[in-house]
Amino acid sequence: MSEKTPLLHYRLSSNTAGSDRAVGVTVETSPSVSREAVEKPSKKLSTFFGVIMPTVLSMFSVVLFLRIGFVVGHAGLYQSMLMFFIAYLIITMTVLSICAVSTNGALDAGGAYYMISRALGPEFGGSIGIMFFFANICGCALYVLGLVEAVTVTFGVSEDATGLTYSYHVLPVGYWWCLLYGSGILLLCLVVCLVGAHIYARATFLIFLIVMTVLSSIFVSFCIVGPRTVVLPGACANSTLPARANYTGFKMETLLGNLWANYEVDYTTGSMMTFATVFAVMFNGCTGIMAGSNMSGDLKNPSYSIPRGTLTAVVFTFITYNLLAWFVSCTCDRLLLQRNYSFLSDINIWGPLVTVGIYSSTLSAAMSNLIGASRILFALSRDKLFSGVFAPASRTSEGGNPWVSVLISWSLVQVVLLSGKLNTIASIVTIFFLLVYAAVDLACLALEWASAPNFRPTFQYFTWYTCALGILGCLVMMFLISAIYASVSIAFMLVLLLLIHYLGPSSSWGYISQALIFHQVRKYLLMLDVRKDHVKFWRPQVLLMVANPRSSTGLITFVNDVKKSGLYVLGHVQLGELEVLPADPLQSCYDSWLSLVDHLNIKAFVSLTLADSVRHGIQHLLLISGLGGMRPNILVLGFYDDCSPKNNLQDCVFPISTLSLDRFSPAKAQKRIFHFPAVRSDKVGSEAARAKDLSNEEYVYVIADAVKMQKSVALARYFCSFRRSEVLAKGKPGQSGLFVDVWPLNLLRPDNAGYVDTCSLFLLQLACVLHMSHAWHQARLRLFLCVETGCCLEEAKEKLQRMLKDLRFTADVYTVPWDHVVVLHGQRQEMAGKCHFKAQTEGHKDRAIECVQNFPSNTTLLSDEYLCAVNLLIREHGDPPPAVRFLYLPRPPADTRRYASYLHQLDLLSRDLGPTLLIHGVTPVITTAL
């Protein structure tokens, strides 16, 4: 028997497609079927029948019969054995990963798809499952066409070299006839699959006996068949080529002639052979290692059988291939090996026996391909990864056979058969399966690196080195076979991965990415040493206290722009005492807060606490938020005033399906509102009067506590009406412009004016950070320099611009005369001095002390008139109005009795200014050093 397909490279590349088809032997059931249908048959397969036998069949296939001579004839015995060693080294690394993953818990039906999806999550599992499905579809078509070609070569109407027609050549040939034969063979496979996978399981043993009988006859033939001359195919087509070659039997001369490589032009394709092309063909016969693990549902003891059976099959096939290569090298001259790939039929004690072996293995592979494709499709539909597309495939018969999946798979194979030859498709099928093997190695590697306590496989003979070597070997083989198809397959998998990630439902399988992220984050947090902090690498790490997210969405989105890839924590204090409550009320709130983070598209963490007061709760969060070197260094509070908050989330809803598996079911994807309380403006009566959870003094206590804890403080006012999209739209061409105003002077202490203290530089740094964000990059920074008439305006402006240049800070500098404002502050100071002097001259010591207490030399001696004047000054120099203002926040007074007055002054200073941040910095954040 001869064959026509070039190199059999493409047809044999679907050997892997036949290898992993044993998944078809496992019957999975749908949750919708009855209890009797759901119950699985008893697991009764032993290690030999359930793992060794299907794995050996899948790894042998037709490579054993039609390509061993091709490999030895071109590569020689030495390089052939080197090729087998490299190929089996690659697959052995994958086998070790399969054994580890398969012994890490109870396995369900689904084979590699089940292992990968449960280990790496639905994205990888679903994408690999789709590739598995299409590879099985194309593989089934390839084996059907290969069997048709083998039959037509043997029985098709043809003439020999003398022009005579043999009596057994009775089948007409041609495209439509071959399509008819292929459809008939596929129909036979369909009948077997519709009857049940158990039919194929019973036939597997018979096929195994046939293949072993043929293999035994081949080895016996080498020993008992004497030397003979073999006619080479195509001898009359070119008279310059030899017509015959010799089978010499065991001779040292023959062995010495076959030891070294001698790459020639392949007689079936006309292509020059190389180490890479021969190795790619040979490697196709070494795959099929997942056949046993795919039958886990029918094994008595999967954790015991899979590792032992798979490794036994790998060792057996490795020894068989090497022995056969050695026998061929000793008995067949190189011309016979290079010019007749079906020479085993010619030298066998009974030639048709090899043909029977080829037919049996090919038909077995075609059936198992179809079974495997249907079971993979059924598993995908059952997992609802593409439930909108694969929903009909989840229907089963009363016995649990997924007949709809079988029919869909059969119809797709029939469509592929219409294309006739599938040489190019078969290459990418091989690459698909290599990518699946690489994914199994990746799953084992990820589980090993994640160091999860529940990853405790009973198979211990693997390390992350073997996993990495398996991945590397599979990827190298993919690109060795075809760099273009390898790139296409990887891109196809990535597209499927993204589709499932964005369109697929959430799953309860677990995500390995979360375990890996946790492992790496923990490691790097331990490496983040706070003792090595430097001002050059300072970045804002913000704790934003949110009383009610409904009225704080504007501030939440704004602070997200200020964090500059730093830590961002949304904090919330709920009043209560855990000892009097039946359970922690915060646990049920996290879903809403996390959904809020997703809805606003911000990068933030959520930290909630239960405390007896807001002040104590904020202290808790300042102490416990973050971890290691990642802790908040800025506390952001909403301003304490009587403004009526607005409910910005009243129309904002999110689908329940984001937390369930019903994404593709609009009827079940109901909507609900965020679980946050109503804002104060929506409350009535006494409830509105009690809406505030802290007093004004306690609010200032919170500021003072943060400063004592070396945390910078920012008070945000008028952000309840802040609309980020509307504000940023002003920076587009044709609009009024986007401005950010910075007033770095302590406006409450004009007698102590300065622009280079820690707090002023902190203001400049935050404004610069905001300007560096992509969304605010088009904004213009305006820096206002308040000066008195006695000062040289140009000199002060030039000095400030020089400082900004050293700090790499770009801003428009404006000088603002404010003598008329400062005089109001001076009058207040003069009143304090006169009061004190008069009391002393009159001998009233108590009165003098009272004057000092009433007019201390700090911010509390400011008059409302002065504060209103400063407020007016800021508003007059805000044309066009800025998107946000940065103002200097003075330190709270040391005398706690002045807290109410301090808050009143801040209120007058920032009243009606629009979105404003009053900032007090406590640590240096800017340096001019390189």
GROMACS .gro file of C-alpha atoms in nm, residues 543-803:
model
  261
  543LEU     CA    1  -0.762   5.780   5.231
  544LEU     CA    2  -1.089   5.944   5.129
  545MET     CA    3  -1.354   5.935   5.398
  546VAL     CA    4  -1.698   5.893   5.243
  547ALA     CA    5  -2.007   5.941   5.456
  548ASN     CA    6  -2.251   5.855   5.177
  549PRO     CA    7  -2.135   5.762   4.824
  550ARG     CA    8  -2.459   5.893   4.678
  551SER     CA    9  -2.347   6.251   4.730
  552SER     CA   10  -1.974   6.195   4.688
  553THR     CA   11  -1.929   6.058   4.337
  554GLY     CA   12  -1.779   6.386   4.213
  555LEU     CA   13  -1.517   6.391   4.488
  556ILE     CA   14  -1.444   6.019   4.448
  557THR     CA   15  -1.369   6.055   4.077
  558PHE     CA   16  -1.165   6.371   4.131
  559VAL     CA   17  -0.942   6.217   4.397
  560ASN     CA   18  -0.886   5.924   4.162
  561ASP     CA   19  -0.713   6.172   3.927
  562VAL     CA   20  -0.494   6.306   4.208
  563LYS     CA   21  -0.355   5.976   4.336
  564LYS     CA   22  -0.089   5.947   4.057
  565SER     CA   23  -0.070   5.565   4.057
  566GLY     CA   24  -0.057   5.569   4.435
  567LEU     CA   25  -0.270   5.396   4.694
  568TYR     CA   26  -0.634   5.503   4.695
  569VAL     CA   27  -0.866   5.387   4.972
  570LEU     CA   28  -1.234   5.467   5.013
  571GLY     CA   29  -1.302   5.472   5.386
  572HIS     CA   30  -1.634   5.466   5.564
  573VAL     CA   31  -1.726   5.460   5.932
  574GLN     CA   32  -2.049   5.301   6.046
  575LEU     CA   33  -2.154   5.379   6.400
  576GLY     CA   34  -2.222   5.089   6.629
  577GLU     CA   35  -2.069   4.842   6.871
  578LEU     CA   36  -2.004   4.489   6.760
  579GLU     CA   37  -2.060   4.343   7.105
  580VAL     CA   38  -2.430   4.434   7.099
  581LEU     CA   39  -2.487   4.324   6.738
  582PRO     CA   40  -2.562   3.968   6.621
  583ALA     CA   41  -2.317   3.999   6.329
  584ASP     CA   42  -2.086   4.245   6.162
  585PRO     CA   43  -2.315   4.472   5.954
  586LEU     CA   44  -2.028   4.573   5.724
  587GLN     CA   45  -1.989   4.234   5.560
  588SER     CA   46  -2.308   4.278   5.361
  589CYS     CA   47  -2.202   4.625   5.245
  590TYR     CA   48  -1.883   4.534   5.059
  591ASP     CA   49  -2.060   4.419   4.744
  592SER     CA   50  -2.222   4.758   4.697
  593TRP     CA   51  -1.898   4.943   4.761
  594LEU     CA   52  -1.702   4.724   4.521
  595SER     CA   53  -1.977   4.763   4.261
  596LEU     CA   54  -1.950   5.139   4.311
  597VAL     CA   55  -1.577   5.121   4.236
  598ASP     CA   56  -1.652   4.928   3.917
  599HIS     CA   57  -1.932   5.164   3.821
  600LEU     CA   58  -1.718   5.477   3.861
  601ASN     CA   59  -1.424   5.306   3.686
  602ILE     CA   60  -1.173   5.406   3.950
  603LYS     CA   61  -0.874   5.221   4.093
  604ALA     CA   62  -0.942   5.213   4.463
  605PHE     CA   63  -0.967   4.983   4.760
  606VAL     CA   64  -1.251   4.982   5.010
  607SER     CA   65  -1.197   4.992   5.385
  608LEU     CA   66  -1.496   4.992   5.619
  609THR     CA   67  -1.495   5.000   5.996
  610LEU     CA   68  -1.741   4.987   6.284
  611ALA     CA   69  -1.678   5.233   6.569
  612ASP     CA   70  -1.858   5.414   6.847
  613SER     CA   71  -1.778   5.754   6.690
  614VAL     CA   72  -1.666   5.889   6.355
  615ARG     CA   73  -1.347   6.026   6.509
  616HIS     CA   74  -1.246   5.689   6.649
  617GLY     CA   75  -1.339   5.518   6.323
  618ILE     CA   76  -1.114   5.749   6.120
  619GLN     CA   77  -0.834   5.686   6.367
  620HIS     CA   78  -0.883   5.314   6.310
  621LEU     CA   79  -0.866   5.353   5.933
  622LEU     CA   80  -0.557   5.574   5.946
  623LEU     CA   81  -0.386   5.311   6.156
  624ILE     CA   82  -0.493   4.994   5.974
  625SER     CA   83  -0.549   5.097   5.610
  626GLY     CA   84  -0.283   4.975   5.375
  627LEU     CA   85  -0.007   4.730   5.447
  628GLY     CA   86   0.366   4.764   5.498
  629GLY     CA   87   0.503   5.053   5.296
  630MET     CA   88   0.170   5.117   5.128
  631ARG     CA   89  -0.021   5.325   5.380
  632PRO     CA   90  -0.223   5.644   5.337
  633ASN     CA   91  -0.030   5.966   5.377
  634ILE     CA   92  -0.317   6.201   5.290
  635LEU     CA   93  -0.655   6.215   5.459
  636VAL     CA   94  -0.930   6.370   5.246
  637LEU     CA   95  -1.249   6.484   5.417
  638GLY     CA   96  -1.561   6.644   5.288
  639PHE     CA   97  -1.616   6.995   5.422
  640TYR     CA   98  -1.831   7.045   5.730
  641ASP     CA   99  -2.111   7.278   5.625
  642ASP     CA  100  -2.487   7.288   5.589
  643CYS     CA  101  -2.501   7.240   5.212
  644SER     CA  102  -2.775   7.003   5.101
  645PRO     CA  103  -2.613   6.697   4.939
  646LYS     CA  104  -2.739   6.571   4.607
  647ASN     CA  105  -2.816   6.210   4.528
  648ASN     CA  106  -2.594   6.137   4.229
  649LEU     CA  107  -2.664   5.764   4.235
  650GLN     CA  108  -3.041   5.769   4.230
  651ASP     CA  109  -3.048   5.665   3.863
  652CYS     CA  110  -2.732   5.454   3.875
  653VAL     CA  111  -2.801   5.083   3.880
  654PHE     CA  112  -2.599   4.774   3.810
  655PRO     CA  113  -2.718   4.433   3.688
  656ILE     CA  114  -2.737   4.145   3.928
  657SER     CA  115  -2.592   3.930   3.652
  658THR     CA  116  -2.247   4.070   3.724
  659LEU     CA  117  -2.257   3.856   4.036
  660SER     CA  118  -2.431   3.556   3.884
  661LEU     CA  119  -2.418   3.323   3.588
  662ASP     CA  120  -2.716   3.465   3.399
  663ARG     CA  121  -2.541   3.729   3.190
  664PHE     CA  122  -2.698   3.601   2.871
  665SER     CA  123  -3.045   3.578   3.020
  666PRO     CA  124  -3.207   3.924   3.001
  667ALA     CA  125  -3.514   3.799   3.182
  668LYS     CA  126  -3.305   3.704   3.484
  669ALA     CA  127  -3.071   4.002   3.466
  670GLN     CA  128  -3.280   4.221   3.691
  671LYS     CA  129  -3.159   4.556   3.824
  672ARG     CA  130  -3.127   4.693   4.169
  673ILE     CA  131  -3.011   5.015   4.331
  674PHE     CA  132  -2.690   5.047   4.527
  675HIS     CA  133  -2.742   4.962   4.893
  676PHE     CA  134  -2.651   5.301   5.036
  677PRO     CA  135  -2.869   5.510   5.270
  678ALA     CA  136  -3.059   5.815   5.150
  679VAL     CA  137  -2.881   6.151   5.159
  680ARG     CA  138  -2.971   6.414   5.419
  681SER     CA  139  -3.169   6.623   5.173
  682ASP     CA  140  -3.401   6.327   5.115
  683LYS     CA  141  -3.477   6.288   5.486
  684VAL     CA  142  -3.752   6.472   5.669
  685GLY     CA  143  -3.832   6.584   6.019
  686SER     CA  144  -3.624   6.478   6.316
  687GLU     CA  145  -3.434   6.228   6.104
  688ALA     CA  146  -3.285   6.514   5.899
  689ALA     CA  147  -3.187   6.699   6.213
  690ARG     CA  148  -2.993   6.395   6.336
  691ALA     CA  149  -2.840   6.322   5.995
  692LYS     CA  150  -2.490   6.443   6.084
  693ASP     CA  151  -2.291   6.186   6.274
  694LEU     CA  152  -2.035   6.426   6.422
  695SER     CA  153  -2.024   6.779   6.562
  696ASN     CA  154  -1.813   7.065   6.430
  697GLU     CA  155  -1.565   7.032   6.718
  698GLU     CA  156  -1.527   6.661   6.653
  699TYR     CA  157  -1.465   6.738   6.287
  700VAL     CA  158  -1.170   6.962   6.379
  701TYR     CA  159  -1.052   6.696   6.623
  702VAL     CA  160  -1.030   6.458   6.325
  703ILE     CA  161  -0.808   6.709   6.140
  704ALA     CA  162  -0.588   6.756   6.446
  705ASP     CA  163  -0.561   6.380   6.497
  706ALA     CA  164  -0.444   6.329   6.139
  707VAL     CA  165  -0.180   6.602   6.172
  708LYS     CA  166  -0.055   6.445   6.496
  709MET     CA  167  -0.027   6.112   6.311
  710GLN     CA  168   0.186   6.282   6.043
  711LYS     CA  169  -0.086   6.258   5.780
  712SER     CA  170  -0.148   6.546   5.544
  713VAL     CA  171  -0.507   6.669   5.533
  714ALA     CA  172  -0.725   6.794   5.248
  715LEU     CA  173  -1.073   6.936   5.299
  716ALA     CA  174  -1.290   6.914   4.989
  717ARG     CA  175  -1.575   7.162   4.950
  718TYR     CA  176  -1.846   7.200   4.684
  719PHE     CA  177  -1.760   6.873   4.511
  720CYS     CA  178  -2.115   6.746   4.547
  721SER     CA  179  -2.196   6.922   4.219
  722PHE     CA  180  -1.867   6.832   4.050
  723ARG     CA  181  -1.922   6.657   3.716
  724ARG     CA  182  -1.591   6.531   3.586
  725SER     CA  183  -1.694   6.484   3.224
  726GLU     CA  184  -1.850   6.831   3.205
  727VAL     CA  185  -1.548   6.993   3.369
  728LEU     CA  186  -1.294   6.823   3.145
  729ALA     CA  187  -1.497   6.915   2.838
  730LYS     CA  188  -1.402   7.280   2.902
  731GLY     CA  189  -1.046   7.198   2.804
  732LYS     CA  190  -1.142   7.096   2.452
  733PRO     CA  191  -1.083   7.335   2.159
  734GLY     CA  192  -1.354   7.596   2.126
  735GLN     CA  193  -1.444   7.586   2.496
  736SER     CA  194  -1.377   7.843   2.768
  737GLY     CA  195  -1.068   7.661   2.893
  738LEU     CA  196  -0.978   7.440   3.187
  739PHE     CA  197  -0.802   7.614   3.476
  740VAL     CA  198  -0.668   7.507   3.814
  741ASP     CA  199  -0.596   7.789   4.061
  742VAL     CA  200  -0.335   7.759   4.335
  743TRP     CA  201  -0.307   8.001   4.628
  744PRO     CA  202   0.003   7.880   4.816
  745LEU     CA  203   0.000   8.156   5.081
  746ASN     CA  204  -0.144   8.105   5.427
  747LEU     CA  205  -0.424   8.355   5.380
  748LEU     CA  206  -0.513   8.341   5.748
  749ARG     CA  207  -0.164   8.461   5.845
  750PRO     CA  208  -0.070   8.749   5.611
  751ASP     CA  209   0.187   8.864   5.867
  752ASN     CA  210   0.379   8.542   5.811
  753ALA     CA  211   0.371   8.531   5.430
  754GLY     CA  212   0.589   8.270   5.261
  755TYR     CA  213   0.586   8.043   4.961
  756VAL     CA  214   0.849   7.788   5.050
  757ASP     CA  215   0.723   7.625   5.365
  758THR     CA  216   0.625   7.257   5.369
  759CYS     CA  217   0.255   7.321   5.331
  760SER     CA  218   0.295   7.559   5.035
  761LEU     CA  219   0.519   7.316   4.851
  762PHE     CA  220   0.273   7.037   4.925
  763LEU     CA  221   0.002   7.246   4.755
  764LEU     CA  222   0.221   7.294   4.449
  765GLN     CA  223   0.301   6.923   4.436
  766LEU     CA  224  -0.062   6.811   4.442
  767ALA     CA  225  -0.155   7.064   4.175
  768CYS     CA  226   0.132   6.936   3.962
  769VAL     CA  227   0.024   6.575   4.016
  770LEU     CA  228  -0.327   6.662   3.901
  771HIS     CA  229  -0.188   6.834   3.593
  772MET     CA  230   0.027   6.528   3.512
  773SER     CA  231  -0.275   6.298   3.487
  774HIS     CA  232  -0.386   6.232   3.132
  775ALA     CA  233  -0.736   6.373   3.176
  776TRP     CA  234  -0.612   6.703   3.323
  777HIS     CA  235  -0.308   6.750   3.105
  778GLN     CA  236  -0.478   7.020   2.897
  779ALA     CA  237  -0.557   7.225   3.207
  780ARG     CA  238  -0.367   7.549   3.274
  781LEU     CA  239  -0.230   7.607   3.622
  782ARG     CA  240  -0.262   7.960   3.760
  783LEU     CA  241  -0.047   8.048   4.060
  784PHE     CA  242  -0.146   8.361   4.253
  785LEU     CA  243   0.121   8.556   4.441
  786CYS     CA  244  -0.023   8.788   4.706
  787VAL     CA  245   0.207   9.090   4.765
  788GLU     CA  246   0.189   9.422   4.946
  789THR     CA  247   0.270   9.759   4.792
  790GLY     CA  248   0.594   9.790   4.984
  791CYS     CA  249   0.731   9.482   4.809
  792CYS     CA  250   0.884   9.483   4.464
  793LEU     CA  251   0.623   9.303   4.256
  794GLU     CA  252   0.851   9.208   3.970
  795GLU     CA  253   1.124   9.089   4.201
  796ALA     CA  254   0.881   8.872   4.398
  797LYS     CA  255   0.734   8.732   4.077
  798GLU     CA  256   1.077   8.658   3.931
  799LYS     CA  257   1.184   8.487   4.254
  800LEU     CA  258   0.875   8.265   4.250
  801GLN     CA  259   0.921   8.177   3.882
  802ARG     CA  260   1.281   8.081   3.952
  803MET     CA  261   1.167   7.852   4.230
   0.00000   0.00000   0.00000
